[in-house]
Amino acid sequence: EPEVTQTPSHQVTQMGQEVILRCVPISNHLYFYWYRQILGQKVEFLVSFYNNEISEKSEIFDDQFSVERPDGSNFTLKIRSTKLEDSAMYFCASSELVTNREQFFGPGTRLTVL
Amino acid sequence: AQSVTQLDSQVPVFEEAPVELRCNYSSSVSVYLFWYVQYPNQGLQLLLKYLSGSTLVKGINGFEAEFNKSQTSFHLRKPSVHISDTAEYFCAVSDLGGGGNKLTFGTGTQLKVEL
C-alpha cells in the first residue's frame, strides 16, 4: 500500500541553524501539507501546497518557514533559523483530491532544537 | 474559525468493554469530520470520516461514529475494545470551503485498554 515517507525520523540542531525536513508524498497525490505537534499538545496545521504554490498557511508559518517541491517526488519544509520553540514532531500529509478530503500522514520527523 | 473539543484526555477501559470517545466541534460553516488514530511512534491513520449522507459512519477496526448536527458532536464508539486499540485518538474538522483543506485537530484522547 502506498504511504507517505519522511526523513529524517529525528533531527537534532542548534538554535539559529537551518533545517530541511523532507517528505515523499504518495505519487498520484496533488495536495500536500505540513503539520506540527509540540510535545503534549494538539496537532497544528502549518501550510498546504497545491500546483506549486501555497494555498493556505497558518499564523505559525511565518517568514522563517518555507516549503518547496523541488522535483516530482519530494516536498520539503525549511526552517531558516531555528528557535527552541520549534522543537516538535513535524508531520507531512498528502491527499489525492480536495473532494474526498482524506489526508494520508507520514510517520513524522522529531525536531529537537538545543 | 473552527475548533474541536475532546473533553476526555484519557479513557481507561477493560478489554472487551464498550467505549465512547467524545468530540464536539464549533464552526460557523458546514464541516467535514474525521477521527484519526496515532499508535506510539507512528503517524496519524484515518479511522473514519463524515462528508455527507448517513450520519452513522463505520470505519476500520470496528469503530463507528455518529454525526449529530444539532449537538455539534461526532463521538467515536466501539462495542468491544481490544488491547491493540490502545492509542491516541484525534478528532478533526475541515470546512467545506476554501482551497487549503486544512484539518483542525482536537487535543486528543488517550485510550488505554487494560486486561
Coordinates of N, CA and C in Angstrom, one line a residue:
Chain A
E1 N 0.8 -1.2 0.0 CA 0.0 0.0 0.0 C 0.9 1.2 0.0
P2 N 0.6 2.2 -0.9 CA 1.4 3.4 -0.9 C 1.3 4.2 0.4
E3 N 2.4 4.8 0.8 CA 2.5 5.6 2.0 C 3.3 6.8 1.9
V4 N 3.1 7.8 2.8 CA 3.9 9.0 2.8 C 5.1 8.7 3.7
T5 N 6.3 9.0 3.2 CA 7.5 8.8 3.9 C 8.2 10.1 4.3
Q6 N 8.9 10.1 5.4 CA 9.6 11.4 5.9 C 11.0 11.0 6.4
T7 N 11.9 11.9 6.0 CA 13.2 11.8 6.5 C 13.8 13.2 7.0
P8 N 14.6 13.2 8.0 CA 15.0 12.0 8.9 C 13.9 11.8 9.9
S9 N 14.0 10.7 10.6 CA 13.0 10.4 11.7 C 13.2 11.3 12.9
H10 N 14.5 11.7 13.1 CA 14.8 12.6 14.2 C 16.0 13.5 13.8
Q11 N 15.8 14.8 14.0 CA 16.8 15.7 13.7 C 17.1 16.6 14.9
V12 N 18.4 16.6 15.3 CA 18.8 17.5 16.4 C 19.6 18.6 15.8
T13 N 19.3 19.9 16.2 CA 20.0 21.0 15.6 C 20.3 22.1 16.7
Q14 N 21.2 22.9 16.4 CA 21.5 24.0 17.4 C 20.6 25.2 17.0
M15 N 20.2 26.0 18.0 CA 19.4 27.2 17.8 C 20.1 28.1 16.8
G16 N 19.3 28.6 15.8 CA 19.8 29.5 14.8 C 20.2 28.8 13.5
Q17 N 20.3 27.5 13.6 CA 20.7 26.7 12.4 C 19.4 26.5 11.5
E18 N 19.7 26.3 10.2 CA 18.7 26.0 9.2 C 18.5 24.5 9.2
V19 N 17.2 24.1 9.1 CA 16.9 22.6 8.9 C 16.0 22.5 7.7
I20 N 16.1 21.3 7.1 CA 15.2 21.0 6.0 C 14.6 19.6 6.3
L21 N 13.3 19.6 6.4 CA 12.6 18.3 6.6 C 12.1 17.8 5.3
R22 N 12.2 16.6 5.0 CA 11.9 16.0 3.7 C 10.7 15.0 3.8
C23 N 9.9 15.1 2.8 CA 8.7 14.2 2.7 C 8.6 13.7 1.3
V24 N 8.2 12.5 1.1 CA 7.8 12.0 -0.2 C 6.3 11.6 -0.1
P25 N 5.5 12.4 -0.7 CA 4.0 12.1 -0.7 C 3.7 10.9 -1.6
I26 N 2.5 10.5 -1.5 CA 2.0 9.4 -2.3 C 2.0 9.9 -3.8
S27 N 2.4 9.0 -4.7 CA 2.8 9.5 -6.0 C 1.7 10.2 -6.8
N28 N 0.5 9.8 -6.7 CA -0.5 10.4 -7.5 C -1.3 11.5 -6.8
H29 N -0.8 11.9 -5.6 CA -1.5 12.9 -4.8 C -1.1 14.3 -5.3
L30 N -2.0 15.3 -5.1 CA -1.9 16.6 -5.7 C -1.7 17.7 -4.6
Y31 N -2.2 17.3 -3.4 CA -2.2 18.3 -2.3 C -1.3 17.9 -1.2
F32 N -0.5 18.8 -0.7 CA 0.5 18.5 0.3 C 0.4 19.4 1.5
Y33 N 0.7 18.9 2.7 CA 0.5 19.6 3.9 C 1.7 19.4 4.9
W34 N 1.9 20.4 5.7 CA 2.7 20.2 6.9 C 1.9 20.5 8.1
Y35 N 2.1 19.7 9.1 CA 1.5 19.9 10.5 C 2.6 19.7 11.5
R36 N 2.4 20.3 12.7 CA 3.4 20.0 13.7 C 2.6 19.7 15.0
Q37 N 3.3 19.0 15.9 CA 2.8 18.6 17.2 C 3.8 18.8 18.2
I38 N 3.7 19.9 19.0 CA 4.6 20.1 20.1 C 4.2 19.1 21.2
L39 N 5.2 18.6 21.9 CA 5.0 17.5 22.9 C 3.9 17.9 23.8
G40 N 2.9 17.0 23.9 CA 1.8 17.1 24.8 C 0.7 18.1 24.3
Q41 N 0.9 18.6 23.1 CA -0.1 19.5 22.6 C -0.8 18.9 21.4
K42 N -1.8 19.7 20.8 CA -2.5 19.2 19.7 C -1.7 19.3 18.4
V43 N -2.2 18.6 17.4 CA -1.6 18.7 16.1 C -2.1 20.0 15.4
E44 N -1.1 20.8 14.9 CA -1.5 22.1 14.4 C -1.1 22.2 12.9
F45 N -2.0 22.8 12.1 CA -1.8 23.0 10.7 C -0.7 24.1 10.5
L46 N 0.2 23.8 9.6 CA 1.2 24.8 9.2 C 0.9 25.4 7.8
V47 N 0.8 24.5 6.8 CA 0.7 25.0 5.4 C 0.1 23.9 4.5
S48 N -0.5 24.4 3.5 CA -1.0 23.5 2.4 C -0.4 24.0 1.1
F49 N -0.2 23.1 0.2 CA 0.5 23.4 -1.1 C -0.2 22.6 -2.2
Y50 N -0.4 23.4 -3.3 CA -1.1 22.8 -4.4 C -0.6 23.5 -5.7
N51 N -0.4 22.7 -6.7 CA 0.0 23.3 -8.0 C 1.2 24.3 -7.9
N52 N 2.2 23.8 -7.1 CA 3.4 24.5 -6.9 C 3.3 25.9 -6.2
E53 N 2.3 26.0 -5.4 CA 2.2 27.2 -4.6 C 1.5 27.0 -3.3
I54 N 1.7 27.8 -2.3 CA 1.0 27.7 -1.1 C -0.5 28.1 -1.2
S55 N -1.4 27.2 -0.8 CA -2.8 27.5 -0.9 C -3.4 28.1 0.4
E56 N -2.8 27.7 1.5 CA -3.2 28.3 2.8 C -2.0 28.1 3.8
K57 N -1.9 29.0 4.7 CA -0.9 28.9 5.8 C -1.5 29.5 7.1
S58 N -0.9 28.9 8.2 CA -1.4 29.4 9.5 C -0.5 30.5 10.0
E59 N -0.9 31.1 11.1 CA -0.1 32.2 11.7 C 1.3 31.7 12.2
I60 N 1.4 30.4 12.4 CA 2.7 29.8 12.8 C 3.7 29.9 11.7
F61 N 3.2 29.8 10.5 CA 4.0 29.7 9.3 C 4.5 31.1 8.9
D62 N 5.5 31.6 9.7 CA 6.0 32.9 9.4 C 7.2 32.9 8.4
D63 N 7.9 34.0 8.3 CA 8.9 34.2 7.3 C 10.1 33.2 7.5
Q64 N 10.1 32.6 8.7 CA 11.2 31.6 9.0 C 11.0 30.3 8.3
F65 N 9.7 30.1 7.9 CA 9.4 28.8 7.2 C 9.2 29.0 5.7
S66 N 9.5 27.9 5.0 CA 9.2 27.9 3.6 C 9.0 26.4 3.2
V67 N 8.3 26.3 2.1 CA 8.1 24.9 1.5 C 8.4 24.9 0.1
E68 N 8.8 23.7 -0.4 CA 9.2 23.6 -1.8 C 8.9 22.2 -2.3
R69 N 8.6 22.1 -3.6 CA 8.6 20.8 -4.2 C 9.6 20.8 -5.3
P70 N 10.8 20.5 -4.9 CA 12.0 20.7 -5.8 C 12.0 19.8 -7.0
D71 N 11.3 18.7 -6.9 CA 11.2 17.7 -8.1 C 9.8 17.1 -8.0
G72 N 9.7 16.1 -8.8 CA 8.3 15.4 -8.9 C 7.9 14.6 -7.7
S73 N 8.9 14.4 -6.8 CA 8.5 13.4 -5.7 C 8.7 14.0 -4.3
N74 N 9.6 14.9 -4.1 CA 9.9 15.4 -2.7 C 9.1 16.7 -2.4
F75 N 8.8 16.9 -1.1 CA 8.1 18.0 -0.6 C 8.9 18.4 0.7
T76 N 9.4 19.6 0.7 CA 10.3 19.9 1.8 C 9.8 21.1 2.7
L77 N 10.1 21.1 3.9 CA 9.8 22.2 4.8 C 11.2 22.7 5.3
K78 N 11.4 24.0 5.1 CA 12.7 24.6 5.6 C 12.4 25.6 6.7
I79 N 13.2 25.4 7.8 CA 13.1 26.4 8.8 C 14.5 27.1 8.8
R80 N 14.5 28.4 8.5 CA 15.7 29.2 8.3 C 16.6 29.3 9.5
S81 N 16.0 29.7 10.6 CA 16.8 30.0 11.8 C 16.0 29.4 13.0
T82 N 16.3 28.2 13.3 CA 15.5 27.5 14.3 C 15.6 28.1 15.7
K83 N 14.4 28.1 16.4 CA 14.3 28.5 17.7 C 14.0 27.3 18.6
L84 N 14.2 27.5 19.9 CA 13.9 26.4 20.9 C 12.4 26.0 20.7
E85 N 11.5 26.9 20.5 CA 10.1 26.6 20.4 C 9.7 25.9 19.1
D86 N 10.6 25.7 18.2 CA 10.4 25.0 17.0 C 10.5 23.5 17.3
S87 N 11.0 23.1 18.4 CA 11.1 21.7 18.8 C 9.7 21.1 18.8
A88 N 9.5 20.0 18.0 CA 8.2 19.4 17.8 C 8.3 18.2 16.9
M89 N 7.2 17.5 16.7 CA 7.1 16.5 15.7 C 6.4 17.1 14.5
Y90 N 7.0 17.0 13.4 CA 6.5 17.6 12.1 C 6.0 16.5 11.2
F91 N 4.7 16.6 10.9 CA 4.1 15.6 10.0 C 3.8 16.2 8.6
C92 N 4.1 15.4 7.7 CA 3.8 15.7 6.3 C 2.5 14.9 5.9
A93 N 1.6 15.4 5.1 CA 0.5 14.7 4.7 C 0.2 15.0 3.2
S94 N -0.5 14.1 2.5 CA -0.9 14.4 1.2 C -2.3 13.9 0.9
S95 N -3.0 14.5 -0.1 CA -4.3 14.0 -0.5 C -4.4 14.0 -2.0
E96 N -5.2 13.1 -2.5 CA -5.4 12.9 -3.9 C -6.2 14.1 -4.5
L97 N -7.3 14.3 -3.8 CA -8.2 15.3 -4.3 C -8.7 16.1 -3.1
V98 N -9.3 17.3 -3.4 CA -9.9 18.0 -2.3 C -11.2 17.4 -2.0
T99 N -11.9 16.8 -3.0 CA -13.3 16.3 -2.7 C -13.4 15.2 -1.7
N100 N -12.4 14.3 -1.8 CA -12.5 13.1 -0.8 C -11.9 13.4 0.5
R101 N -11.2 14.5 0.6 CA -10.8 15.1 1.9 C -9.9 14.2 2.8
E102 N -9.5 13.1 2.3 CA -8.7 12.2 3.1 C -7.2 12.5 3.0
Q103 N -6.6 12.9 4.1 CA -5.2 13.2 4.1 C -4.5 12.0 4.7
F104 N -3.4 11.6 4.0 CA -2.6 10.5 4.5 C -1.3 11.1 5.1
F105 N -1.0 10.7 6.3 CA 0.1 11.2 7.1 C 1.3 10.4 7.1
G106 N 2.5 11.0 7.1 CA 3.7 10.3 7.3 C 4.0 10.0 8.7
P107 N 5.1 9.3 9.0 CA 5.4 8.9 10.4 C 5.9 10.1 11.2
G108 N 6.3 11.2 10.6 CA 6.8 12.4 11.3 C 8.3 12.4 11.4
T109 N 8.8 13.7 11.6 CA 10.2 13.9 11.9 C 10.2 14.7 13.3
R110 N 10.9 14.1 14.2 CA 11.0 14.8 15.5 C 12.2 15.7 15.5
L111 N 11.9 17.0 15.6 CA 12.9 18.1 15.5 C 13.2 18.5 17.0
T112 N 14.5 18.4 17.3 CA 14.9 18.9 18.7 C 15.9 20.0 18.4
V113 N 15.5 21.2 19.0 CA 16.4 22.4 18.9 C 17.1 22.6 20.2
L114 N 18.4 22.6 20.2 CA 19.1 22.8 21.5 C 19.7 24.2 21.7
Chain B
A1 N -13.8 30.7 12.2 CA -12.8 29.8 12.7 C -13.4 28.5 13.3
Q2 N -12.7 27.5 13.2 CA -13.2 26.2 13.7 C -12.5 25.8 15.0
S3 N -13.1 25.0 15.8 CA -12.4 24.5 16.9 C -13.0 23.1 17.2
V4 N -12.2 22.3 17.9 CA -12.6 20.9 18.2 C -12.3 20.7 19.7
T5 N -13.2 20.1 20.4 CA -13.0 19.9 21.8 C -13.1 18.4 22.1
Q6 N -12.1 17.8 22.7 CA -12.1 16.5 23.2 C -12.0 16.6 24.7
L7 N -13.1 16.4 25.4 CA -13.1 16.7 26.8 C -12.3 15.7 27.6
D8 N -12.2 14.4 27.1 CA -11.5 13.4 27.9 C -10.1 13.2 27.4
S9 N -9.1 13.6 28.2 CA -7.7 13.4 27.8 C -7.3 12.0 27.9
Q10 N -7.9 11.2 28.9 CA -7.6 9.8 29.0 C -8.8 9.0 29.3
V11 N -8.9 7.9 28.6 CA -10.0 7.0 28.9 C -9.5 5.6 29.1
P12 N -9.6 5.1 30.4 CA -9.2 3.7 30.6 C -10.4 2.8 30.5
V13 N -10.2 1.6 29.9 CA -11.3 0.7 29.7 C -10.8 -0.7 29.7
F14 N -11.6 -1.6 30.2 CA -11.2 -3.0 30.2 C -11.4 -3.6 28.8
E15 N -10.6 -4.6 28.5 CA -10.7 -5.3 27.2 C -12.1 -5.9 27.1
E16 N -12.7 -5.9 25.9 CA -14.0 -6.4 25.6 C -15.1 -5.5 26.0
A17 N -14.8 -4.4 26.8 CA -15.9 -3.5 27.2 C -16.1 -2.5 26.0
P18 N -17.3 -1.8 26.0 CA -17.5 -0.8 25.0 C -16.9 0.5 25.4
V19 N -16.6 1.4 24.4 CA -16.0 2.6 24.7 C -16.6 3.7 23.8
E20 N -16.7 4.9 24.4 CA -17.1 6.1 23.6 C -16.1 7.2 23.9
L21 N -15.6 7.8 22.8 CA -14.6 8.9 22.9 C -15.4 10.1 22.4
R22 N -15.5 11.2 23.2 CA -16.3 12.3 22.8 C -15.6 13.4 22.0
C23 N -16.3 14.0 21.1 CA -15.8 15.0 20.3 C -16.9 16.0 20.0
N24 N -16.7 17.3 20.3 CA -17.6 18.4 19.9 C -16.8 19.4 19.1
Y25 N -17.5 20.0 18.2 CA -16.8 21.0 17.3 C -17.6 22.3 17.3
S26 N -16.9 23.3 16.9 CA -17.6 24.6 16.7 C -17.1 25.2 15.4
S27 N -18.1 25.6 14.6 CA -17.8 26.2 13.3 C -19.0 27.0 12.8
S28 N -18.7 28.1 12.1 CA -19.7 28.9 11.5 C -20.2 28.4 10.2
V29 N -19.5 27.4 9.6 CA -19.9 26.8 8.3 C -20.0 25.3 8.5
S30 N -20.6 24.7 7.5 CA -20.6 23.2 7.5 C -19.3 22.6 7.4
V31 N -19.1 21.5 8.0 CA -17.8 20.9 8.1 C -17.8 19.4 7.7
Y32 N -16.6 18.9 7.4 CA -16.3 17.5 7.3 C -15.7 17.1 8.6
L33 N -15.9 15.9 9.1 CA -15.4 15.4 10.4 C -14.6 14.1 10.2
F34 N -13.6 14.0 11.0 CA -12.6 12.9 10.9 C -12.2 12.4 12.3
W35 N -11.9 11.1 12.4 CA -11.2 10.6 13.5 C -9.9 9.9 13.0
Y36 N -8.8 10.3 13.7 CA -7.5 9.7 13.4 C -7.0 9.0 14.6
V37 N -6.2 7.9 14.4 CA -5.6 7.2 15.5 C -4.1 7.3 15.3
Q38 N -3.4 7.5 16.4 CA -1.9 7.5 16.4 C -1.4 6.5 17.4
Y39 N -0.8 5.5 16.9 CA -0.1 4.5 17.7 C 1.3 5.0 18.1
P40 N 1.8 4.5 19.2 CA 3.1 5.0 19.7 C 4.2 5.1 18.6
N41 N 4.8 6.2 18.4 CA 5.9 6.4 17.5 C 5.5 6.2 16.0
Q42 N 4.3 6.4 15.8 CA 3.8 6.3 14.4 C 3.0 7.6 14.0
G43 N 2.7 7.7 12.7 CA 2.0 8.8 12.2 C 0.5 8.7 12.5
L44 N -0.3 9.6 11.9 CA -1.7 9.5 12.1 C -2.4 8.7 11.0
Q45 N -3.3 7.8 11.4 CA -4.0 7.0 10.5 C -5.5 7.3 10.5
L46 N -6.1 7.4 9.4 CA -7.5 7.7 9.4 C -8.4 6.5 9.8
L47 N -9.2 6.8 10.8 CA -10.2 5.7 11.2 C -11.5 5.8 10.4
L48 N -12.0 7.0 10.3 CA -13.3 7.2 9.6 C -13.5 8.6 9.3
K49 N -14.5 8.9 8.5 CA -14.7 10.3 8.1 C -16.2 10.5 7.8
Y50 N -16.7 11.6 8.1 CA -18.1 12.0 7.7 C -18.0 13.2 6.7
L51 N -18.5 12.9 5.5 CA -18.5 14.0 4.5 C -19.9 14.4 4.2
S52 N -20.8 13.5 4.1 CA -22.2 13.7 3.8 C -23.0 12.4 3.9
G53 N -24.3 12.5 3.8 CA -25.1 11.2 3.8 C -25.4 10.8 5.2
S54 N -25.4 9.4 5.3 CA -25.8 8.8 6.6 C -25.0 9.4 7.7
T55 N -25.6 9.7 8.8 CA -24.9 10.3 10.0 C -24.1 9.2 10.8
L56 N -24.4 8.0 10.6 CA -23.6 6.9 11.2 C -22.6 6.4 10.3
V57 N -21.3 6.6 10.7 CA -20.2 6.3 9.8 C -19.4 5.1 10.4
K58 N -19.1 4.1 9.6 CA -18.3 3.0 10.0 C -16.9 3.1 9.5
G59 N -16.0 2.8 10.3 CA -14.6 2.9 9.9 C -13.8 1.6 10.1
I60 N -12.5 1.7 10.1 CA -11.7 0.5 10.3 C -11.6 0.0 11.7
N61 N -11.2 -1.2 11.9 CA -11.0 -1.8 13.2 C -12.3 -1.8 14.1
G62 N -13.5 -1.8 13.5 CA -14.7 -1.9 14.2 C -15.2 -0.7 14.8
F63 N -14.6 0.5 14.6 CA -15.0 1.7 15.1 C -16.1 2.3 14.3
E64 N -17.0 3.1 14.9 CA -18.0 3.9 14.2 C -18.2 5.2 14.9
A65 N -18.8 6.1 14.2 CA -19.1 7.5 14.8 C -20.4 8.0 14.3
E66 N -21.0 8.8 15.1 CA -22.3 9.4 14.7 C -22.2 10.9 14.7
F67 N -22.5 11.5 13.5 CA -22.6 12.9 13.4 C -23.9 13.4 13.9
N68 N -23.9 14.4 14.8 CA -25.1 15.0 15.4 C -25.0 16.5 15.2
K69 N -25.7 17.0 14.2 CA -25.5 18.4 13.8 C -26.1 19.3 14.9
S70 N -27.2 18.9 15.5 CA -27.8 19.8 16.5 C -27.0 19.9 17.7
Q71 N -26.2 18.8 18.1 CA -25.4 18.8 19.2 C -23.9 19.1 18.9
T72 N -23.7 19.3 17.6 CA -22.3 19.6 17.1 C -21.3 18.6 17.7
S73 N -21.7 17.3 17.5 CA -20.8 16.3 18.1 C -20.5 15.2 17.1
F74 N -19.5 14.5 17.3 CA -19.1 13.4 16.4 C -18.3 12.4 17.3
H75 N -19.1 11.7 18.2 CA -18.5 10.8 19.1 C -18.1 9.5 18.5
L76 N -17.0 9.0 18.9 CA -16.4 7.7 18.4 C -16.8 6.6 19.3
R77 N -17.2 5.4 18.7 CA -17.6 4.3 19.6 C -17.1 3.0 19.1
K78 N -16.9 2.1 20.0 CA -16.6 0.7 19.6 C -17.2 -0.2 20.6
P79 N -18.0 -1.2 20.2 CA -18.7 -2.0 21.1 C -17.9 -2.9 22.0
S80 N -16.7 -3.3 21.5 CA -15.8 -4.2 22.3 C -14.4 -3.9 21.9
V81 N -13.6 -3.4 22.9 CA -12.3 -3.0 22.6 C -11.3 -4.1 22.8
H82 N -10.1 -4.0 22.1 CA -9.1 -4.9 22.3 C -7.8 -4.2 22.7
I83 N -6.9 -5.0 23.3 CA -5.7 -4.4 23.8 C -5.0 -3.6 22.7
S84 N -5.1 -4.0 21.5 CA -4.4 -3.4 20.4 C -5.0 -2.0 20.0
D85 N -6.1 -1.7 20.6 CA -6.8 -0.4 20.4 C -6.1 0.7 21.3
T86 N -5.2 0.3 22.2 CA -4.5 1.3 23.0 C -3.8 2.3 22.1
A87 N -4.1 3.5 22.1 CA -3.5 4.5 21.2 C -4.1 5.9 21.6
E88 N -3.6 6.9 20.8 CA -4.2 8.3 21.0 C -5.1 8.5 19.8
Y89 N -6.3 9.1 20.1 CA -7.3 9.3 19.1 C -7.6 10.8 19.0
F90 N -7.6 11.2 17.7 CA -7.8 12.7 17.5 C -9.0 12.9 16.6
C91 N -9.8 13.8 17.0 CA -11.0 14.2 16.2 C -10.5 15.5 15.4
A92 N -11.0 15.6 14.2 CA -10.6 16.7 13.4 C -11.7 17.2 12.5
V93 N -11.7 18.5 12.2 CA -12.7 19.0 11.2 C -12.0 19.7 10.1
S94 N -12.7 19.8 9.0 CA -12.3 20.6 7.8 C -13.5 21.3 7.3
D95 N -13.4 22.6 7.0 CA -14.6 23.2 6.5 C -14.8 23.0 5.0
L96 N -16.0 23.2 4.5 CA -16.4 22.9 3.2 C -15.8 23.8 2.2
G97 N -15.5 25.0 2.6 CA -15.0 26.0 1.7 C -13.5 26.1 1.7
G98 N -13.0 26.9 0.8 CA -11.5 27.2 0.9 C -10.7 26.2 0.1
G99 N -9.6 26.6 -0.4 CA -8.8 25.7 -1.2 C -7.8 24.9 -0.4
G100 N -7.6 25.4 0.8 CA -6.5 24.8 1.6 C -6.8 23.5 2.2
N101 N -8.0 23.2 2.6 CA -8.4 21.9 3.1 C -7.8 21.6 4.4
K102 N -7.4 22.5 5.2 CA -6.6 22.2 6.4 C -7.5 21.5 7.4
L103 N -6.9 20.7 8.2 CA -7.5 20.0 9.3 C -7.3 20.7 10.6
T104 N -8.3 20.9 11.4 CA -8.2 21.4 12.8 C -8.4 20.3 13.7
F105 N -7.4 20.0 14.6 CA -7.5 18.9 15.4 C -7.9 19.2 16.9
G106 N -8.5 18.3 17.6 CA -8.7 18.4 19.0 C -7.4 18.0 19.7
T107 N -7.4 18.0 21.0 CA -6.2 17.8 21.8 C -5.9 16.3 22.0
G108 N -6.8 15.4 21.5 CA -6.6 14.0 21.6 C -7.1 13.4 22.9
T109 N -7.4 12.1 22.7 CA -7.8 11.3 23.9 C -7.0 10.0 23.9
Q110 N -6.3 9.8 25.0 CA -5.5 8.6 25.1 C -6.4 7.4 25.6
L111 N -6.6 6.4 24.7 CA -7.4 5.3 25.1 C -6.4 4.2 25.6
K112 N -6.7 3.8 26.9 CA -5.8 2.7 27.4 C -6.7 1.5 27.7
V113 N -6.5 0.4 27.0 CA -7.2 -0.8 27.2 C -6.4 -1.7 28.2
E114 N -7.1 -2.1 29.2 CA -6.5 -3.0 30.2 C -7.1 -4.4 30.3
L115 N -6.3 -5.3 30.7 CA -6.8 -6.7 30.8 C -7.7 -6.9 32.0

